[in-house]
């Protein structure tokens, strides 16, 4: 019985650790998507011009940063806004991207 426990306990603990890391990763990705959607909505309805560089979300979400790319849509009447949010997870940087189209006459 002790040998069985010595084999099973490390495997169970490793499974719990993997599940915990997956949960933290999913939570951080969900936050990044929400931040990207909110910022993309703000940028698409306001006339902020073209923000250049990388911006952070200040003290509200430490470690999360965003950048935006704007390019002409092929038909010429629209602009494509692509917002990328980066976030740290276990010593690595991950990113999510969201895009939308805006009327060129509004920008």
PDB file of N, CA and C in Angstrom:
ATOM      1  N   UNK A   1       0.822  -1.199   0.000  1.00  0.00           N
ATOM      2  CA  UNK A   1       0.000   0.000   0.000  1.00  0.00           C
ATOM      3  C   UNK A   1       0.863   1.260   0.000  1.00  0.00           C
ATOM      4  N   UNK A   2       1.969   1.248   0.753  1.00  0.00           N
ATOM      5  CA  UNK A   2       2.852   2.415   0.793  1.00  0.00           C
ATOM      6  C   UNK A   2       3.554   2.630  -0.545  1.00  0.00           C
ATOM      7  N   UNK A   3       3.936   1.556  -1.206  1.00  0.00           N
ATOM      8  CA  UNK A   3       4.560   1.682  -2.519  1.00  0.00           C
ATOM      9  C   UNK A   3       3.561   2.270  -3.512  1.00  0.00           C
ATOM     10  N   UNK A   4       2.323   1.815  -3.448  1.00  0.00           N
ATOM     11  CA  UNK A   4       1.271   2.341  -4.320  1.00  0.00           C
ATOM     12  C   UNK A   4       1.078   3.833  -4.073  1.00  0.00           C
ATOM     13  N   UNK A   5       1.042   4.235  -2.808  1.00  0.00           N
ATOM     14  CA  UNK A   5       0.884   5.655  -2.458  1.00  0.00           C
ATOM     15  C   UNK A   5       2.091   6.464  -2.932  1.00  0.00           C
ATOM     16  N   UNK A   6       3.287   5.895  -2.835  1.00  0.00           N
ATOM     17  CA  UNK A   6       4.494   6.595  -3.269  1.00  0.00           C
ATOM     18  C   UNK A   6       4.480   6.822  -4.776  1.00  0.00           C
ATOM     19  N   UNK A   7       3.814   5.966  -5.504  1.00  0.00           N
ATOM     20  CA  UNK A   7       3.723   6.122  -6.957  1.00  0.00           C
ATOM     21  C   UNK A   7       2.591   7.070  -7.333  1.00  0.00           C
ATOM     22  N   UNK A   8       1.463   6.959  -6.681  1.00  0.00           N
ATOM     23  CA  UNK A   8       0.267   7.705  -7.053  1.00  0.00           C
ATOM     24  C   UNK A   8       0.331   9.171  -6.641  1.00  0.00           C
ATOM     25  N   UNK A   9       0.827   9.472  -5.460  1.00  0.00           N
ATOM     26  CA  UNK A   9       0.799  10.850  -4.949  1.00  0.00           C
ATOM     27  C   UNK A   9       1.571  11.818  -5.859  1.00  0.00           C
ATOM     28  N   UNK A  10       2.797  11.526  -6.312  1.00  0.00           N
ATOM     29  CA  UNK A  10       3.469  12.487  -7.212  1.00  0.00           C
ATOM     30  C   UNK A  10       2.731  12.696  -8.530  1.00  0.00           C
ATOM     31  N   UNK A  11       2.124  11.643  -9.054  1.00  0.00           N
ATOM     32  CA  UNK A  11       1.381  11.769 -10.306  1.00  0.00           C
ATOM     33  C   UNK A  11       0.155  12.656 -10.107  1.00  0.00           C
ATOM     34  N   UNK A  12      -0.544  12.462  -9.012  1.00  0.00           N
ATOM     35  CA  UNK A  12      -1.725  13.284  -8.706  1.00  0.00           C
ATOM     36  C   UNK A  12      -1.321  14.738  -8.497  1.00  0.00           C
ATOM     37  N   UNK A  13      -0.223  14.982  -7.788  1.00  0.00           N
ATOM     38  CA  UNK A  13       0.227  16.353  -7.551  1.00  0.00           C
ATOM     39  C   UNK A  13       0.633  17.038  -8.861  1.00  0.00           C
ATOM     40  N   UNK A  14       1.277  16.298  -9.758  1.00  0.00           N
ATOM     41  CA  UNK A  14       1.634  16.868 -11.048  1.00  0.00           C
ATOM     42  C   UNK A  14       0.382  17.201 -11.859  1.00  0.00           C
ATOM     43  N   UNK A  15      -0.617  16.356 -11.799  1.00  0.00           N
ATOM     44  CA  UNK A  15      -1.881  16.630 -12.489  1.00  0.00           C
ATOM     45  C   UNK A  15      -2.563  17.872 -11.949  1.00  0.00           C
ATOM     46  N   UNK A  16      -2.541  18.047 -10.641  1.00  0.00           N
ATOM     47  CA  UNK A  16      -3.138  19.236 -10.015  1.00  0.00           C
ATOM     48  C   UNK A  16      -2.364  20.483 -10.444  1.00  0.00           C
ATOM     49  N   UNK A  17      -1.038  20.392 -10.505  1.00  0.00           N
ATOM     50  CA  UNK A  17      -0.211  21.523 -10.914  1.00  0.00           C
ATOM     51  C   UNK A  17      -0.505  21.927 -12.355  1.00  0.00           C
ATOM     52  N   UNK A  18      -0.631  20.955 -13.232  1.00  0.00           N
ATOM     53  CA  UNK A  18      -0.933  21.243 -14.640  1.00  0.00           C
ATOM     54  C   UNK A  18      -2.313  21.884 -14.780  1.00  0.00           C
ATOM     55  N   UNK A  19      -3.281  21.363 -14.046  1.00  0.00           N
ATOM     56  CA  UNK A  19      -4.633  21.929 -14.093  1.00  0.00           C
ATOM     57  C   UNK A  19      -4.640  23.366 -13.574  1.00  0.00           C
ATOM     58  N   UNK A  20      -3.864  23.639 -12.538  1.00  0.00           N
ATOM     59  CA  UNK A  20      -3.788  24.984 -11.982  1.00  0.00           C
ATOM     60  C   UNK A  20      -3.166  25.946 -12.999  1.00  0.00           C
ATOM     61  N   UNK A  21      -2.080  25.537 -13.654  1.00  0.00           N
ATOM     62  CA  UNK A  21      -1.453  26.392 -14.663  1.00  0.00           C
ATOM     63  C   UNK A  21      -2.394  26.665 -15.823  1.00  0.00           C
ATOM     64  N   UNK A  22      -3.139  25.666 -16.232  1.00  0.00           N
ATOM     65  CA  UNK A  22      -4.103  25.863 -17.324  1.00  0.00           C
ATOM     66  C   UNK A  22      -5.191  26.846 -16.915  1.00  0.00           C
ATOM     67  N   UNK A  23      -5.637  26.767 -15.688  1.00  0.00           N
ATOM     68  CA  UNK A  23      -6.659  27.693 -15.193  1.00  0.00           C
ATOM     69  C   UNK A  23      -6.162  29.116 -15.137  1.00  0.00           C
ATOM     70  N   UNK A  24      -4.939  29.316 -14.657  1.00  0.00           N
ATOM     71  CA  UNK A  24      -4.357  30.658 -14.596  1.00  0.00           C
ATOM     72  C   UNK A  24      -4.179  31.208 -16.003  1.00  0.00           C
ATOM     73  N   UNK A  25      -3.716  30.366 -16.926  1.00  0.00           N
ATOM     74  CA  UNK A  25      -3.545  30.804 -18.315  1.00  0.00           C
ATOM     75  C   UNK A  25      -4.854  31.219 -18.950  1.00  0.00           C
ATOM     76  N   UNK A  26      -5.902  30.452 -18.712  1.00  0.00           N
ATOM     77  CA  UNK A  26      -7.224  30.785 -19.262  1.00  0.00           C
ATOM     78  C   UNK A  26      -7.752  32.083 -18.677  1.00  0.00           C
ATOM     79  N   UNK A  27      -7.533  32.283 -17.386  1.00  0.00           N
ATOM     80  CA  UNK A  27      -8.005  33.510 -16.738  1.00  0.00           C
ATOM     81  C   UNK A  27      -7.286  34.734 -17.299  1.00  0.00           C
ATOM     82  N   UNK A  28      -5.969  34.651 -17.459  1.00  0.00           N
ATOM     83  CA  UNK A  28      -5.213  35.791 -17.990  1.00  0.00           C
ATOM     84  C   UNK A  28      -5.570  36.072 -19.448  1.00  0.00           C
ATOM     85  N   UNK A  29      -5.802  35.022 -20.220  1.00  0.00           N
ATOM     86  CA  UNK A  29      -6.193  35.227 -21.607  1.00  0.00           C
ATOM     87  C   UNK A  29      -7.569  35.879 -21.685  1.00  0.00           C
ATOM     88  N   UNK A  30      -8.490  35.474 -20.821  1.00  0.00           N
ATOM     89  CA  UNK A  30      -9.821  36.084 -20.791  1.00  0.00           C
ATOM     90  C   UNK A  30      -9.729  37.567 -20.455  1.00  0.00           C
ATOM     91  N   UNK A  31      -8.893  37.914 -19.489  1.00  0.00           N
ATOM     92  CA  UNK A  31      -8.703  39.327 -19.135  1.00  0.00           C
ATOM     93  C   UNK A  31      -8.124  40.091 -20.317  1.00  0.00           C
ATOM     94  N   UNK A  32      -7.138  39.509 -21.007  1.00  0.00           N
ATOM     95  CA  UNK A  32      -6.529  40.168 -22.161  1.00  0.00           C
ATOM     96  C   UNK A  32      -7.541  40.401 -23.273  1.00  0.00           C
ATOM     97  N   UNK A  33      -8.411  39.432 -23.525  1.00  0.00           N
ATOM     98  CA  UNK A  33      -9.437  39.591 -24.568  1.00  0.00           C
ATOM     99  C   UNK A  33     -10.424  40.687 -24.175  1.00  0.00           C
ATOM    100  N   UNK A  34     -10.822  40.727 -22.909  1.00  0.00           N
ATOM    101  CA  UNK A  34     -11.743  41.775 -22.461  1.00  0.00           C
ATOM    102  C   UNK A  34     -11.109  43.159 -22.576  1.00  0.00           C
ATOM    103  N   UNK A  35      -9.836  43.270 -22.175  1.00  0.00           N
ATOM    104  CA  UNK A  35      -9.141  44.549 -22.295  1.00  0.00           C
ATOM    105  C   UNK A  35      -9.017  44.974 -23.756  1.00  0.00           C
ATOM    106  N   UNK A  36      -8.690  44.029 -24.634  1.00  0.00           N
ATOM    107  CA  UNK A  36      -8.567  44.339 -26.060  1.00  0.00           C
ATOM    108  C   UNK A  36      -9.902  44.782 -26.642  1.00  0.00           C
ATOM    109  N   UNK A  37     -10.977  44.095 -26.294  1.00  0.00           N
ATOM    110  CA  UNK A  37     -12.293  44.459 -26.816  1.00  0.00           C
ATOM    111  C   UNK A  37     -12.700  45.855 -26.337  1.00  0.00           C
ATOM    112  N   UNK A  38     -12.475  46.150 -25.065  1.00  0.00           N
ATOM    113  CA  UNK A  38     -12.830  47.471 -24.537  1.00  0.00           C
ATOM    114  C   UNK A  38     -12.022  48.578 -25.206  1.00  0.00           C
ATOM    115  N   UNK A  39     -10.706  48.367 -25.337  1.00  0.00           N
ATOM    116  CA  UNK A  39      -9.855  49.385 -25.936  1.00  0.00           C
ATOM    117  C   UNK A  39     -10.165  49.557 -27.424  1.00  0.00           C
ATOM    118  N   UNK A  40     -10.430  48.463 -28.112  1.00  0.00           N
ATOM    119  CA  UNK A  40     -10.766  48.534 -29.535  1.00  0.00           C
ATOM    120  C   UNK A  40     -12.075  49.294 -29.743  1.00  0.00           C
ATOM    121  N   UNK A  41     -13.046  49.073 -28.876  1.00  0.00           N
ATOM    122  CA  UNK A  41     -14.298  49.826 -28.956  1.00  0.00           C
ATOM    123  C   UNK A  41     -14.057  51.307 -28.729  1.00  0.00           C
ATOM    124  N   UNK A  42     -13.245  51.650 -27.743  1.00  0.00           N
ATOM    125  CA  UNK A  42     -12.949  53.052 -27.471  1.00  0.00           C
ATOM    126  C   UNK A  42     -12.247  53.705 -28.659  1.00  0.00           C
ATOM    127  N   UNK A  43     -11.275  52.996 -29.224  1.00  0.00           N
ATOM    128  CA  UNK A  43     -10.526  53.561 -30.348  1.00  0.00           C
ATOM    129  C   UNK A  43     -11.369  53.680 -31.612  1.00  0.00           C
ATOM    130  N   UNK A  44     -12.288  52.744 -31.810  1.00  0.00           N
ATOM    131  CA  UNK A  44     -13.080  52.773 -33.043  1.00  0.00           C
ATOM    132  C   UNK A  44     -14.172  53.833 -33.015  1.00  0.00           C
ATOM    133  N   UNK A  45     -14.639  54.233 -31.841  1.00  0.00           N
ATOM    134  CA  UNK A  45     -15.697  55.244 -31.779  1.00  0.00           C
ATOM    135  C   UNK A  45     -15.167  56.640 -31.499  1.00  0.00           C
ATOM    136  N   UNK A  46     -13.896  56.748 -31.126  1.00  0.00           N
ATOM    137  CA  UNK A  46     -13.333  58.069 -30.856  1.00  0.00           C
ATOM    138  C   UNK A  46     -12.388  58.456 -31.979  1.00  0.00           C
ATOM    139  N   UNK A  47     -12.034  59.682 -32.007  1.00  0.00           N
ATOM    140  CA  UNK A  47     -11.123  60.182 -33.035  1.00  0.00           C
ATOM    141  C   UNK A  47      -9.758  60.414 -32.397  1.00  0.00           C
ATOM    142  N   UNK A  48      -9.103  59.328 -31.980  1.00  0.00           N
ATOM    143  CA  UNK A  48      -7.823  59.456 -31.294  1.00  0.00           C
ATOM    144  C   UNK A  48      -6.632  59.484 -32.235  1.00  0.00           C
ATOM    145  N   UNK A  49      -6.859  59.391 -33.509  1.00  0.00           N
ATOM    146  CA  UNK A  49      -5.747  59.334 -34.439  1.00  0.00           C
ATOM    147  C   UNK A  49      -5.103  57.960 -34.407  1.00  0.00           C
ATOM    148  N   UNK A  50      -3.805  57.922 -34.617  1.00  0.00           N
ATOM    149  CA  UNK A  50      -3.079  56.659 -34.637  1.00  0.00           C
ATOM    150  C   UNK A  50      -2.138  56.588 -33.441  1.00  0.00           C
ATOM    151  N   UNK A  51      -2.517  55.937 -32.353  1.00  0.00           N
ATOM    152  CA  UNK A  51      -1.582  55.812 -31.235  1.00  0.00           C
ATOM    153  C   UNK A  51      -0.390  54.954 -31.648  1.00  0.00           C
ATOM    154  N   UNK A  52       0.792  55.465 -31.429  1.00  0.00           N
ATOM    155  CA  UNK A  52       2.006  54.740 -31.788  1.00  0.00           C
ATOM    156  C   UNK A  52       2.657  54.179 -30.530  1.00  0.00           C
ATOM    157  N   UNK A  53       3.367  53.087 -30.678  1.00  0.00           N
ATOM    158  CA  UNK A  53       4.112  52.518 -29.569  1.00  0.00           C
ATOM    159  C   UNK A  53       3.303  51.491 -28.808  1.00  0.00           C
ATOM    160  N   UNK A  54       3.836  51.135 -27.664  1.00  0.00           N
ATOM    161  CA  UNK A  54       3.200  50.160 -26.783  1.00  0.00           C
ATOM    162  C   UNK A  54       2.758  50.878 -25.526  1.00  0.00           C
ATOM    163  N   UNK A  55       1.534  50.645 -25.129  1.00  0.00           N
ATOM    164  CA  UNK A  55       0.945  51.300 -23.964  1.00  0.00           C
ATOM    165  C   UNK A  55       0.571  50.240 -22.946  1.00  0.00           C
ATOM    166  N   UNK A  56       0.622  50.613 -21.694  1.00  0.00           N
ATOM    167  CA  UNK A  56       0.207  49.661 -20.662  1.00  0.00           C
ATOM    168  C   UNK A  56      -1.141  50.076 -20.090  1.00  0.00           C
ATOM    169  N   UNK A  57      -1.691  49.201 -19.283  1.00  0.00           N
ATOM    170  CA  UNK A  57      -2.985  49.477 -18.650  1.00  0.00           C
ATOM    171  C   UNK A  57      -2.786  50.018 -17.238  1.00  0.00           C
ATOM    172  N   UNK A  58      -1.595  50.551 -17.005  1.00  0.00           N
ATOM    173  CA  UNK A  58      -1.204  51.195 -15.760  1.00  0.00           C
ATOM    174  C   UNK A  58      -1.349  50.256 -14.575  1.00  0.00           C
ATOM    175  N   UNK A  59      -1.774  50.759 -13.466  1.00  0.00           N
ATOM    176  CA  UNK A  59      -1.813  49.967 -12.233  1.00  0.00           C
ATOM    177  C   UNK A  59      -3.008  49.035 -12.156  1.00  0.00           C
ATOM    178  N   UNK A  60      -4.006  49.250 -13.000  1.00  0.00           N
ATOM    179  CA  UNK A  60      -5.193  48.396 -12.966  1.00  0.00           C
ATOM    180  C   UNK A  60      -4.867  46.962 -13.368  1.00  0.00           C
ATOM    181  N   UNK A  61      -4.027  46.797 -14.380  1.00  0.00           N
ATOM    182  CA  UNK A  61      -3.662  45.473 -14.893  1.00  0.00           C
ATOM    183  C   UNK A  61      -2.152  45.445 -15.144  1.00  0.00           C
ATOM    184  N   UNK A  62      -1.356  45.282 -14.095  1.00  0.00           N
ATOM    185  CA  UNK A  62       0.102  45.289 -14.290  1.00  0.00           C
ATOM    186  C   UNK A  62       0.545  44.123 -15.164  1.00  0.00           C
ATOM    187  N   UNK A  63       1.474  44.419 -16.050  1.00  0.00           N
ATOM    188  CA  UNK A  63       1.995  43.396 -16.945  1.00  0.00           C
ATOM    189  C   UNK A  63       1.273  43.326 -18.278  1.00  0.00           C
ATOM    190  N   UNK A  64       0.059  43.851 -18.347  1.00  0.00           N
ATOM    191  CA  UNK A  64      -0.704  43.854 -19.593  1.00  0.00           C
ATOM    192  C   UNK A  64      -0.361  45.129 -20.368  1.00  0.00           C
ATOM    193  N   UNK A  65      -0.109  44.973 -21.669  1.00  0.00           N
ATOM    194  CA  UNK A  65       0.217  46.124 -22.523  1.00  0.00           C
ATOM    195  C   UNK A  65      -0.507  45.960 -23.853  1.00  0.00           C
ATOM    196  N   UNK A  66      -0.697  47.081 -24.559  1.00  0.00           N
ATOM    197  CA  UNK A  66      -1.395  47.011 -25.842  1.00  0.00           C
ATOM    198  C   UNK A  66      -0.691  47.877 -26.875  1.00  0.00           C
ATOM    199  N   UNK A  67      -0.899  47.496 -28.123  1.00  0.00           N
ATOM    200  CA  UNK A  67      -0.445  48.296 -29.252  1.00  0.00           C
ATOM    201  C   UNK A  67      -1.497  48.162 -30.351  1.00  0.00           C
ATOM    202  N   UNK A  68      -1.540  49.154 -31.230  1.00  0.00           N
ATOM    203  CA  UNK A  68      -2.546  49.148 -32.281  1.00  0.00           C
ATOM    204  C   UNK A  68      -1.891  49.342 -33.639  1.00  0.00           C
ATOM    205  N   UNK A  69      -2.434  48.654 -34.620  1.00  0.00           N
ATOM    206  CA  UNK A  69      -2.024  48.840 -36.005  1.00  0.00           C
ATOM    207  C   UNK A  69      -3.260  49.257 -36.802  1.00  0.00           C
ATOM    208  N   UNK A  70      -3.054  50.167 -37.714  1.00  0.00           N
ATOM    209  CA  UNK A  70      -4.150  50.635 -38.558  1.00  0.00           C
ATOM    210  C   UNK A  70      -3.712  50.518 -40.004  1.00  0.00           C
ATOM    211  N   UNK A  71      -4.556  49.922 -40.826  1.00  0.00           N
ATOM    212  CA  UNK A  71      -4.224  49.804 -42.250  1.00  0.00           C
ATOM    213  C   UNK A  71      -5.484  49.956 -43.078  1.00  0.00           C
ATOM    214  N   UNK A  72      -5.293  50.382 -44.318  1.00  0.00           N
ATOM    215  CA  UNK A  72      -6.424  50.588 -45.220  1.00  0.00           C
ATOM    216  C   UNK A  72      -7.017  49.243 -45.621  1.00  0.00           C
ATOM    217  N   UNK A  73      -8.324  49.201 -45.667  1.00  0.00           N
ATOM    218  CA  UNK A  73      -9.034  48.017 -46.144  1.00  0.00           C
ATOM    219  C   UNK A  73      -8.999  48.050 -47.669  1.00  0.00           C
ATOM    220  N   UNK A  74      -8.989  46.901 -48.331  1.00  0.00           N
ATOM    221  CA  UNK A  74      -8.821  46.886 -49.799  1.00  0.00           C
ATOM    222  C   UNK A  74      -9.809  47.751 -50.591  1.00  0.00           C
ATOM    223  N   UNK A  75     -11.032  47.911 -50.119  1.00  0.00           N
ATOM    224  CA  UNK A  75     -11.981  48.714 -50.915  1.00  0.00           C
ATOM    225  C   UNK A  75     -11.744  50.214 -50.768  1.00  0.00           C
ATOM    226  N   UNK A  76     -10.907  50.637 -49.853  1.00  0.00           N
ATOM    227  CA  UNK A  76     -10.530  52.033 -49.722  1.00  0.00           C
ATOM    228  C   UNK A  76     -11.416  52.887 -48.844  1.00  0.00           C
ATOM    229  N   UNK A  77     -12.612  52.444 -48.490  1.00  0.00           N
ATOM    230  CA  UNK A  77     -13.512  53.268 -47.691  1.00  0.00           C
ATOM    231  C   UNK A  77     -13.440  52.944 -46.205  1.00  0.00           C
ATOM    232  N   UNK A  78     -12.687  51.936 -45.840  1.00  0.00           N
ATOM    233  CA  UNK A  78     -12.638  51.495 -44.453  1.00  0.00           C
ATOM    234  C   UNK A  78     -11.181  51.383 -43.982  1.00  0.00           C
ATOM    235  N   UNK A  79     -11.020  51.400 -42.692  1.00  0.00           N
ATOM    236  CA  UNK A  79      -9.729  51.162 -42.059  1.00  0.00           C
ATOM    237  C   UNK A  79      -9.861  49.938 -41.156  1.00  0.00           C
ATOM    238  N   UNK A  80      -8.840  49.106 -41.140  1.00  0.00           N
ATOM    239  CA  UNK A  80      -8.818  47.959 -40.232  1.00  0.00           C
ATOM    240  C   UNK A  80      -7.965  48.321 -39.032  1.00  0.00           C
ATOM    241  N   UNK A  81      -8.572  48.258 -37.843  1.00  0.00           N
ATOM    242  CA  UNK A  81      -7.839  48.466 -36.603  1.00  0.00           C
ATOM    243  C   UNK A  81      -7.560  47.098 -35.993  1.00  0.00           C
ATOM    244  N   UNK A  82      -6.313  46.824 -35.683  1.00  0.00           N
ATOM    245  CA  UNK A  82      -5.928  45.587 -35.032  1.00  0.00           C
ATOM    246  C   UNK A  82      -5.249  45.944 -33.721  1.00  0.00           C
ATOM    247  N   UNK A  83      -5.801  45.459 -32.636  1.00  0.00           N
ATOM    248  CA  UNK A  83      -5.266  45.743 -31.314  1.00  0.00           C
ATOM    249  C   UNK A  83      -4.677  44.464 -30.746  1.00  0.00           C
ATOM    250  N   UNK A  84      -3.445  44.552 -30.280  1.00  0.00           N
ATOM    251  CA  UNK A  84      -2.765  43.408 -29.677  1.00  0.00           C
ATOM    252  C   UNK A  84      -2.545  43.692 -28.198  1.00  0.00           C
ATOM    253  N   UNK A  85      -2.941  42.763 -27.343  1.00  0.00           N
ATOM    254  CA  UNK A  85      -2.694  42.860 -25.908  1.00  0.00           C
ATOM    255  C   UNK A  85      -1.737  41.742 -25.540  1.00  0.00           C
ATOM    256  N   UNK A  86      -0.644  42.117 -24.869  1.00  0.00           N
ATOM    257  CA  UNK A  86       0.325  41.128 -24.396  1.00  0.00           C
ATOM    258  C   UNK A  86       0.202  40.998 -22.891  1.00  0.00           C
ATOM    259  N   UNK A  87       0.498  39.799 -22.411  1.00  0.00           N
ATOM    260  CA  UNK A  87       0.424  39.542 -20.975  1.00  0.00           C
ATOM    261  C   UNK A  87       1.444  38.474 -20.594  1.00  0.00           C
ATOM    262  N   UNK A  88       1.976  38.575 -19.359  1.00  0.00           N
ATOM    263  CA  UNK A  88       2.979  37.601 -18.932  1.00  0.00           C
ATOM    264  C   UNK A  88       2.311  36.370 -18.311  1.00  0.00           C
ATOM    265  N   UNK A  89       2.949  35.225 -18.537  1.00  0.00           N
ATOM    266  CA  UNK A  89       2.483  33.989 -17.917  1.00  0.00           C
ATOM    267  C   UNK A  89       3.667  33.043 -17.798  1.00  0.00           C
ATOM    268  N   UNK A  90       4.034  32.745 -16.587  1.00  0.00           N
ATOM    269  CA  UNK A  90       5.102  31.806 -16.271  1.00  0.00           C
ATOM    270  C   UNK A  90       6.402  32.143 -16.988  1.00  0.00           C
ATOM    271  N   UNK A  91       6.773  33.405 -16.946  1.00  0.00           N
ATOM    272  CA  UNK A  91       8.036  33.838 -17.519  1.00  0.00           C
ATOM    273  C   UNK A  91       8.041  34.033 -19.019  1.00  0.00           C
ATOM    274  N   UNK A  92       6.906  33.857 -19.664  1.00  0.00           N
ATOM    275  CA  UNK A  92       6.791  34.060 -21.107  1.00  0.00           C
ATOM    276  C   UNK A  92       5.757  35.139 -21.382  1.00  0.00           C
ATOM    277  N   UNK A  93       5.837  35.732 -22.561  1.00  0.00           N
ATOM    278  CA  UNK A  93       4.870  36.754 -22.975  1.00  0.00           C
ATOM    279  C   UNK A  93       3.941  36.144 -24.015  1.00  0.00           C
ATOM    280  N   UNK A  94       2.650  36.250 -23.760  1.00  0.00           N
ATOM    281  CA  UNK A  94       1.623  35.765 -24.684  1.00  0.00           C
ATOM    282  C   UNK A  94       0.853  36.968 -25.211  1.00  0.00           C
ATOM    283  N   UNK A  95       0.134  36.772 -26.312  1.00  0.00           N
ATOM    284  CA  UNK A  95      -0.588  37.886 -26.922  1.00  0.00           C
ATOM    285  C   UNK A  95      -1.915  37.413 -27.503  1.00  0.00           C
ATOM    286  N   UNK A  96      -2.879  38.334 -27.514  1.00  0.00           N
ATOM    287  CA  UNK A  96      -4.139  38.128 -28.223  1.00  0.00           C
ATOM    288  C   UNK A  96      -4.331  39.334 -29.142  1.00  0.00           C
ATOM    289  N   UNK A  97      -4.960  39.099 -30.292  1.00  0.00           N
ATOM    290  CA  UNK A  97      -5.238  40.169 -31.239  1.00  0.00           C
ATOM    291  C   UNK A  97      -6.717  40.190 -31.574  1.00  0.00           C
ATOM    292  N   UNK A  98      -7.267  41.392 -31.643  1.00  0.00           N
ATOM    293  CA  UNK A  98      -8.638  41.594 -32.098  1.00  0.00           C
ATOM    294  C   UNK A  98      -8.612  42.671 -33.169  1.00  0.00           C
ATOM    295  N   UNK A  99      -9.471  42.523 -34.175  1.00  0.00           N
ATOM    296  CA  UNK A  99      -9.541  43.495 -35.262  1.00  0.00           C
ATOM    297  C   UNK A  99     -10.979  43.912 -35.503  1.00  0.00           C
ATOM    298  N   UNK A 100     -11.126  45.095 -36.050  1.00  0.00           N
ATOM    299  CA  UNK A 100     -12.435  45.594 -36.460  1.00  0.00           C
ATOM    300  C   UNK A 100     -12.244  46.542 -37.631  1.00  0.00           C
ATOM    301  N   UNK A 101     -13.313  46.804 -38.324  1.00  0.00           N
ATOM    302  CA  UNK A 101     -13.311  47.760 -39.427  1.00  0.00           C
ATOM    303  C   UNK A 101     -14.021  49.026 -38.984  1.00  0.00           C
ATOM    304  N   UNK A 102     -13.480  50.166 -39.351  1.00  0.00           N
ATOM    305  CA  UNK A 102     -14.121  51.446 -39.053  1.00  0.00           C
ATOM    306  C   UNK A 102     -14.225  52.244 -40.344  1.00  0.00           C
ATOM    307  N   UNK A 103     -15.226  53.079 -40.400  1.00  0.00           N
ATOM    308  CA  UNK A 103     -15.449  53.943 -41.552  1.00  0.00           C
ATOM    309  C   UNK A 103     -14.304  54.957 -41.613  1.00  0.00           C
ATOM    310  N   UNK A 104     -13.681  55.072 -42.763  1.00  0.00           N
ATOM    311  CA  UNK A 104     -12.537  55.953 -42.935  1.00  0.00           C
ATOM    312  C   UNK A 104     -12.914  57.418 -42.731  1.00  0.00           C
ATOM    313  N   UNK A 105     -14.139  57.781 -42.988  1.00  0.00           N
ATOM    314  CA  UNK A 105     -14.542  59.180 -42.839  1.00  0.00           C
ATOM    315  C   UNK A 105     -14.678  59.578 -41.370  1.00  0.00           C
ATOM    316  N   UNK A 106     -14.814  58.594 -40.466  1.00  0.00           N
ATOM    317  CA  UNK A 106     -14.936  58.896 -39.030  1.00  0.00           C
ATOM    318  C   UNK A 106     -13.574  59.208 -38.440  1.00  0.00           C
ATOM    319  N   UNK A 107     -12.531  58.515 -38.896  1.00  0.00           N
ATOM    320  CA  UNK A 107     -11.191  58.668 -38.311  1.00  0.00           C
ATOM    321  C   UNK A 107     -10.585  59.988 -38.658  1.00  0.00           C
TER     322      UNK A 107
END
